Amino acid sequence: MPEAPKDYNLVEQNRKILEFIEDVTSNADQVQQKVLSEILSRNANVEYLRRHGLNGQTDRDTFKKLLPVISYEDLQPDINRIANGDTSPILCSKPISEFLTSSGTSGGERKLMPTIEEELGRRSLLYSLLMPVMSQFVPGLENGKGMYLMFIKAEAKTPSGIVARPVLTSYYKSSYFRDRPYDPYTNYTSPNETVLCPDSYQSMYSQLLCGLCQNKEVLRVGAVFASGFIRAIRFLEKHWTLLCNDIRTGSVNAEITDVSVREAVMKILKPDPKLADFIEAECGKKSWQGIITRLWPNTKYVDVIVTGTMSQYIPTLDYYSNGLPLVCTMYASSECYFGVNLTPLCKPSEVSYTLIPTMCYYEFLPVNRTNSDHSDSLSDKEQQDLVELVDVKLGQEYELVVTTYAGLYRYRVGDVLRVAGFKNKAPQFNFVCRKNVVLSIDADKTDEVELQNAMKNAVTHLVPFDATVSEYTSYADTTTIPGHYVLYWELTLNGTTQIPPCVFEDCCLAIEESLNSVYRQGRVSDKSIGPLEIKIVEQGTFDKLMDYAISLGASINQYKTPRCVKFAPVVELLNSRATSTYFSPKCPKWVPGHKQWINNNNQN
């Protein structure tokens, strides 16, 4: 990292950033009007806006009246034209500098999001807000380093030669990251060369090696998603003897063949038999509980995303970290970066993100996840009645809709958010779930939140046997008549008592009892859904699943275990590693009518 300029003043820098947050959240509506006006005026002559008859107008009412609310499928023909070499201003007056690919596990399809060069500046701005906020709660972080495990993916190119890559790969390869000016908060244990290494094994190995060499300097650890951080711990479990040998001898393992990585690591690595003995002693112990605080004793918190379905990793992270705070700092997607967590030491279940009004123009579509008739297609009135940023209601759930500087107009991101509170005039949101990641056999629709809650109820049956579900996914199996839900479970068995089949059958029933009334009606009355099935899979199955996704082009940074699978080769992989299978022994409870009607009748 470059040396600090003589006039560098961290306190003043932090004060300015916190002042910026205060200002834009206090004037959220004015900032939003300005953002929309800027986007529409600079793109007044693009084909997409002319197609919808906007004719250079920049006011909200005309914008809402003329511009439809869209999803990716509506935009795909225009995206394909750009990807195939049409350089006319279709979506944006500025040239599309690259496409950002979606994670590949959100909705199952990799999407191409257009972006422009200046968006890197906006992303960089959001990153710059995180540590001044954190410094209010954890002082002294500027005096040490962050061990952040960051990875890139080898990029692809469209037929016309436009680069297509995940948003984090784009950022890490940009000058904003590579040539970043002095900032004590971006002082990482990983040299840039280890982050920018396209080989995921060499990147992980070298980053962990550098992190171990600087273990006393580390004040915070993290990765993007909780699952990625746990994967790093498992990597350490497999390879700590090799890493210790490197530290003992001051030489890098021959498997690390990337010359730039070796050179960068050798600037940090020095023979240190004492440190090697210490790591060997800790990693050689039977229990790995608290391994993070044992190897990196000055760590104050773990910086990972544990909202949404990532919440299932919280017990594992607590185990490895001895209950260190789990911090979710920001909310972002391939479409745009959105917001920051202003109370970062809150419980994972209470995480809320304050949307920064300068990032894009926000609108909100009210949703009711209990309404099974809710359609994806919107009436003209619904499209015009989307809610403004400052007008959302506390406790209400909304689907996020954005208009960006890079050419997305009234685009449905697919995230469902719940209003948790306000910072001045700007709302703070809990992330609820990804929309439309569901299991469905008939009229039933099960979203990932419902599935996660059902899982929580089911796994209580495993507690007496000291067993936990370390990973899971699901599949709507329509090859049987009627179709049925299948859950694939990978277990961690700490106890010695064998789990009898009836316990897994009870788990099946507990899940069914926890699902919505439409599902239970299908099981009990309509007979349109068969008994739920749990398949126990071999250890390491979900690592194989991730390896397979990466081989198809998913990003190691953005990979999240899919909570529902549909792709035939993935289902085959899971089935090939199933060791036992169990079915729900009977139908769940169900009676006609809405739950509230039944409750009211019982009270009368």
CSV table of C-alpha atoms in Angstrom, one decimal, residues 206-428:
chain,number,residue,atom,x,y,z
A,206,SER,CA,-1.6,-17.7,-1.1
A,207,GLN,CA,-4.2,-15.4,0.6
A,208,LEU,CA,-4.4,-17.7,3.6
A,209,LEU,CA,-0.6,-18.0,3.7
A,210,CYS,CA,-0.3,-14.2,3.8
A,211,GLY,CA,-3.0,-13.9,6.4
A,212,LEU,CA,-1.3,-16.5,8.7
A,213,CYS,CA,2.1,-14.7,8.3
A,214,GLN,CA,0.6,-11.4,9.5
A,215,ASN,CA,-1.7,-13.0,12.0
A,216,LYS,CA,-1.0,-10.6,14.9
A,217,GLU,CA,-1.7,-7.6,12.6
A,218,VAL,CA,-5.2,-8.8,11.6
A,219,LEU,CA,-8.1,-6.9,13.3
A,220,ARG,CA,-10.9,-8.1,11.0
A,221,VAL,CA,-11.6,-11.1,8.8
A,222,GLY,CA,-14.1,-11.6,6.0
A,223,ALA,CA,-15.3,-12.7,2.6
A,224,VAL,CA,-18.3,-11.7,0.6
A,225,PHE,CA,-20.7,-14.4,1.6
A,226,ALA,CA,-20.7,-16.5,4.8
A,227,SER,CA,-20.5,-19.7,2.7
A,228,GLY,CA,-17.3,-18.5,1.0
A,229,PHE,CA,-15.7,-17.8,4.4
A,230,ILE,CA,-16.6,-21.2,5.7
A,231,ARG,CA,-15.2,-22.7,2.5
A,232,ALA,CA,-11.9,-20.9,3.3
A,233,ILE,CA,-11.9,-22.5,6.8
A,234,ARG,CA,-12.4,-25.9,5.3
A,235,PHE,CA,-9.6,-25.2,2.8
A,236,LEU,CA,-7.4,-24.4,5.9
A,237,GLU,CA,-8.5,-27.7,7.5
A,238,LYS,CA,-7.3,-29.6,4.4
A,239,HIS,CA,-4.0,-27.7,3.8
A,240,TRP,CA,-2.7,-26.3,7.1
A,241,THR,CA,0.3,-28.7,7.1
A,242,LEU,CA,1.4,-27.4,3.7
A,243,LEU,CA,0.9,-23.8,4.9
A,244,CYS,CA,2.9,-24.5,8.1
A,245,ASN,CA,5.7,-26.0,6.1
A,246,ASP,CA,5.9,-22.8,3.9
A,247,ILE,CA,6.0,-20.6,7.0
A,248,ARG,CA,8.6,-22.8,8.7
A,249,THR,CA,11.0,-22.8,5.7
A,250,GLY,CA,10.2,-19.3,4.2
A,251,SER,CA,9.4,-20.9,0.8
A,252,VAL,CA,6.2,-21.1,-1.2
A,253,ASN,CA,4.8,-24.5,-2.1
A,254,ALA,CA,5.6,-25.7,-5.6
A,255,GLU,CA,1.9,-26.0,-6.4
A,256,ILE,CA,1.8,-22.2,-6.5
A,257,THR,CA,3.1,-21.6,-10.1
A,258,ASP,CA,1.8,-18.1,-10.8
A,259,VAL,CA,5.1,-16.1,-10.8
A,260,SER,CA,3.6,-12.8,-9.8
A,261,VAL,CA,1.8,-14.5,-6.8
A,262,ARG,CA,5.0,-16.2,-5.7
A,263,GLU,CA,7.0,-12.9,-5.9
A,264,ALA,CA,4.3,-11.0,-4.0
A,265,VAL,CA,4.1,-13.6,-1.3
A,266,MET,CA,7.9,-13.8,-0.9
A,267,LYS,CA,7.9,-10.1,0.0
A,268,ILE,CA,5.8,-11.1,3.1
A,269,LEU,CA,7.0,-14.7,3.8
A,270,LYS,CA,10.0,-15.1,6.0
A,271,PRO,CA,11.2,-18.3,7.8
A,272,ASP,CA,9.3,-18.4,11.1
A,273,PRO,CA,9.5,-21.8,12.9
A,274,LYS,CA,7.9,-20.3,16.0
A,275,LEU,CA,4.8,-19.2,14.1
A,276,ALA,CA,4.7,-22.5,12.2
A,277,ASP,CA,4.8,-24.4,15.6
A,278,PHE,CA,2.0,-22.2,16.9
A,279,ILE,CA,-0.3,-22.8,13.9
A,280,GLU,CA,0.5,-26.5,13.9
A,281,ALA,CA,-0.4,-26.8,17.6
A,282,GLU,CA,-3.7,-25.0,17.1
A,283,CYS,CA,-4.8,-26.7,13.9
A,284,GLY,CA,-3.7,-30.1,15.2
A,285,LYS,CA,-6.1,-29.9,18.1
A,286,LYS,CA,-9.2,-32.2,17.9
A,287,SER,CA,-11.6,-29.3,18.1
A,288,TRP,CA,-11.6,-26.4,15.7
A,289,GLN,CA,-14.0,-24.4,17.8
A,290,GLY,CA,-12.8,-20.7,17.9
A,291,ILE,CA,-10.1,-21.4,15.3
A,292,ILE,CA,-10.4,-17.8,14.0
A,293,THR,CA,-9.7,-16.2,17.4
A,294,ARG,CA,-7.0,-18.7,18.1
A,295,LEU,CA,-5.0,-18.1,14.9
A,296,TRP,CA,-5.9,-14.4,14.5
A,297,PRO,CA,-6.1,-13.4,18.2
A,298,ASN,CA,-6.7,-9.7,17.7
A,299,THR,CA,-9.8,-10.1,15.4
A,300,LYS,CA,-12.7,-7.9,16.4
A,301,TYR,CA,-15.4,-9.1,13.9
A,302,VAL,CA,-16.2,-11.3,10.9
A,303,ASP,CA,-17.3,-9.3,7.9
A,304,VAL,CA,-19.6,-11.5,5.8
A,305,ILE,CA,-23.1,-11.5,4.4
A,306,VAL,CA,-25.4,-13.5,6.7
A,307,THR,CA,-28.8,-12.2,5.7
A,308,GLY,CA,-31.3,-14.1,3.6
A,309,THR,CA,-30.6,-17.8,3.3
A,310,MET,CA,-26.9,-17.1,4.3
A,311,SER,CA,-28.4,-17.0,7.8
A,312,GLN,CA,-28.1,-20.8,8.0
A,313,TYR,CA,-24.3,-20.4,8.3
A,314,ILE,CA,-24.5,-18.4,11.5
A,315,PRO,CA,-24.1,-21.3,13.9
A,316,THR,CA,-21.1,-22.5,12.0
A,317,LEU,CA,-19.5,-19.1,12.0
A,318,ASP,CA,-20.2,-18.7,15.7
A,319,TYR,CA,-18.5,-22.0,16.3
A,320,TYR,CA,-15.3,-21.2,14.3
A,321,SER,CA,-15.1,-17.6,15.6
A,322,ASN,CA,-16.0,-18.0,19.3
A,323,GLY,CA,-19.1,-15.8,18.8
A,324,LEU,CA,-17.3,-12.8,17.3
A,325,PRO,CA,-19.8,-10.2,15.9
A,326,LEU,CA,-20.9,-11.1,12.4
A,327,VAL,CA,-21.1,-7.9,10.4
A,328,CYS,CA,-23.0,-7.3,7.2
A,329,THR,CA,-21.7,-3.9,5.9
A,330,MET,CA,-23.4,-3.3,2.6
A,331,TYR,CA,-26.2,-4.2,0.2
A,332,ALA,CA,-25.3,-4.4,-3.5
A,333,SER,CA,-26.1,-6.4,-6.7
A,334,SER,CA,-24.8,-6.7,-10.3
A,335,GLU,CA,-27.4,-4.0,-11.3
A,336,CYS,CA,-26.2,-1.4,-8.9
A,337,TYR,CA,-24.7,-0.8,-5.4
A,338,PHE,CA,-27.5,0.3,-3.0
A,339,GLY,CA,-26.9,0.8,0.7
A,340,VAL,CA,-24.9,0.5,3.9
A,341,ASN,CA,-25.6,-0.9,7.4
A,342,LEU,CA,-25.4,2.0,9.8
A,343,THR,CA,-25.5,-0.2,12.9
A,344,PRO,CA,-23.0,-2.9,11.9
A,345,LEU,CA,-22.7,-4.6,15.3
A,346,CYS,CA,-26.4,-5.4,15.4
A,347,LYS,CA,-27.6,-9.1,15.5
A,348,PRO,CA,-27.7,-10.8,12.0
A,349,SER,CA,-31.5,-11.1,12.3
A,350,GLU,CA,-31.7,-7.3,12.8
A,351,VAL,CA,-29.5,-6.2,9.9
A,352,SER,CA,-31.0,-3.3,7.9
A,353,TYR,CA,-29.5,-1.4,5.1
A,354,THR,CA,-29.9,2.4,4.5
A,355,LEU,CA,-30.3,3.0,0.8
A,356,ILE,CA,-28.0,5.8,-0.3
A,357,PRO,CA,-30.1,8.2,-2.5
A,358,THR,CA,-27.3,9.1,-4.9
A,359,MET,CA,-26.7,5.6,-6.2
A,360,CYS,CA,-29.7,5.3,-8.5
A,361,TYR,CA,-33.4,6.2,-8.6
A,362,TYR,CA,-35.4,3.9,-6.4
A,363,GLU,CA,-39.0,2.8,-6.6
A,364,PHE,CA,-40.9,0.2,-4.6
A,365,LEU,CA,-43.6,-2.3,-5.6
A,366,PRO,CA,-45.7,-3.3,-2.6
A,367,VAL,CA,-45.7,-7.1,-2.3
A,368,ASN,CA,-47.8,-9.5,-0.3
A,369,ARG,CA,-46.1,-12.9,-0.1
A,370,THR,CA,-49.2,-14.5,1.5
A,371,ASN,CA,-51.3,-13.8,-1.6
A,372,SER,CA,-50.9,-16.8,-3.8
A,373,ASP,CA,-52.7,-15.0,-6.7
A,374,HIS,CA,-50.0,-12.3,-7.0
A,375,SER,CA,-49.0,-12.1,-10.6
A,376,ASP,CA,-45.7,-10.9,-12.1
A,377,SER,CA,-47.5,-8.8,-14.7
A,378,LEU,CA,-48.6,-5.4,-13.5
A,379,SER,CA,-51.6,-3.3,-14.5
A,380,ASP,CA,-51.0,0.3,-15.8
A,381,LYS,CA,-52.2,1.6,-12.5
A,382,GLU,CA,-49.9,-0.6,-10.5
A,383,GLN,CA,-47.0,0.6,-12.6
A,384,GLN,CA,-47.8,4.2,-12.1
A,385,ASP,CA,-48.4,3.7,-8.3
A,386,LEU,CA,-44.9,2.4,-7.4
A,387,VAL,CA,-43.9,4.0,-4.1
A,388,GLU,CA,-41.1,6.6,-3.8
A,389,LEU,CA,-38.1,6.1,-1.6
A,390,VAL,CA,-39.3,8.5,1.1
A,391,ASP,CA,-42.9,7.2,1.0
A,392,VAL,CA,-42.4,3.6,2.0
A,393,LYS,CA,-44.3,2.4,5.1
A,394,LEU,CA,-42.7,0.9,8.2
A,395,GLY,CA,-43.2,-2.9,8.2
A,396,GLN,CA,-44.4,-3.2,4.6
A,397,GLU,CA,-42.5,-5.5,2.2
A,398,TYR,CA,-41.6,-4.2,-1.3
A,399,GLU,CA,-39.9,-5.4,-4.4
A,400,LEU,CA,-37.0,-3.2,-5.4
A,401,VAL,CA,-37.2,-1.4,-8.7
A,402,VAL,CA,-34.3,0.8,-9.9
A,403,THR,CA,-33.4,3.3,-12.7
A,404,THR,CA,-29.6,3.5,-13.1
A,405,TYR,CA,-27.1,5.8,-14.7
A,406,ALA,CA,-26.0,2.8,-16.9
A,407,GLY,CA,-29.3,2.2,-18.8
A,408,LEU,CA,-31.7,0.3,-16.6
A,409,TYR,CA,-35.1,2.0,-16.4
A,410,ARG,CA,-37.7,0.9,-13.9
A,411,TYR,CA,-36.0,-2.5,-13.6
A,412,ARG,CA,-37.2,-5.1,-11.2
A,413,VAL,CA,-34.1,-6.3,-9.3
A,414,GLY,CA,-36.0,-9.3,-7.8
A,415,ASP,CA,-35.2,-8.6,-4.1
A,416,VAL,CA,-37.9,-8.4,-1.6
A,417,LEU,CA,-37.2,-5.9,1.2
A,418,ARG,CA,-39.0,-5.0,4.4
A,419,VAL,CA,-38.9,-1.4,5.9
A,420,ALA,CA,-37.2,-1.6,9.3
A,421,GLY,CA,-36.9,2.1,10.1
A,422,PHE,CA,-35.5,5.4,8.8
A,423,LYS,CA,-32.3,7.3,8.9
A,424,ASN,CA,-33.6,10.9,8.6
A,425,LYS,CA,-35.8,10.7,5.5
A,426,ALA,CA,-34.1,7.6,4.0
A,427,PRO,CA,-35.6,4.2,4.7
A,428,GLN,CA,-33.7,1.3,6.2
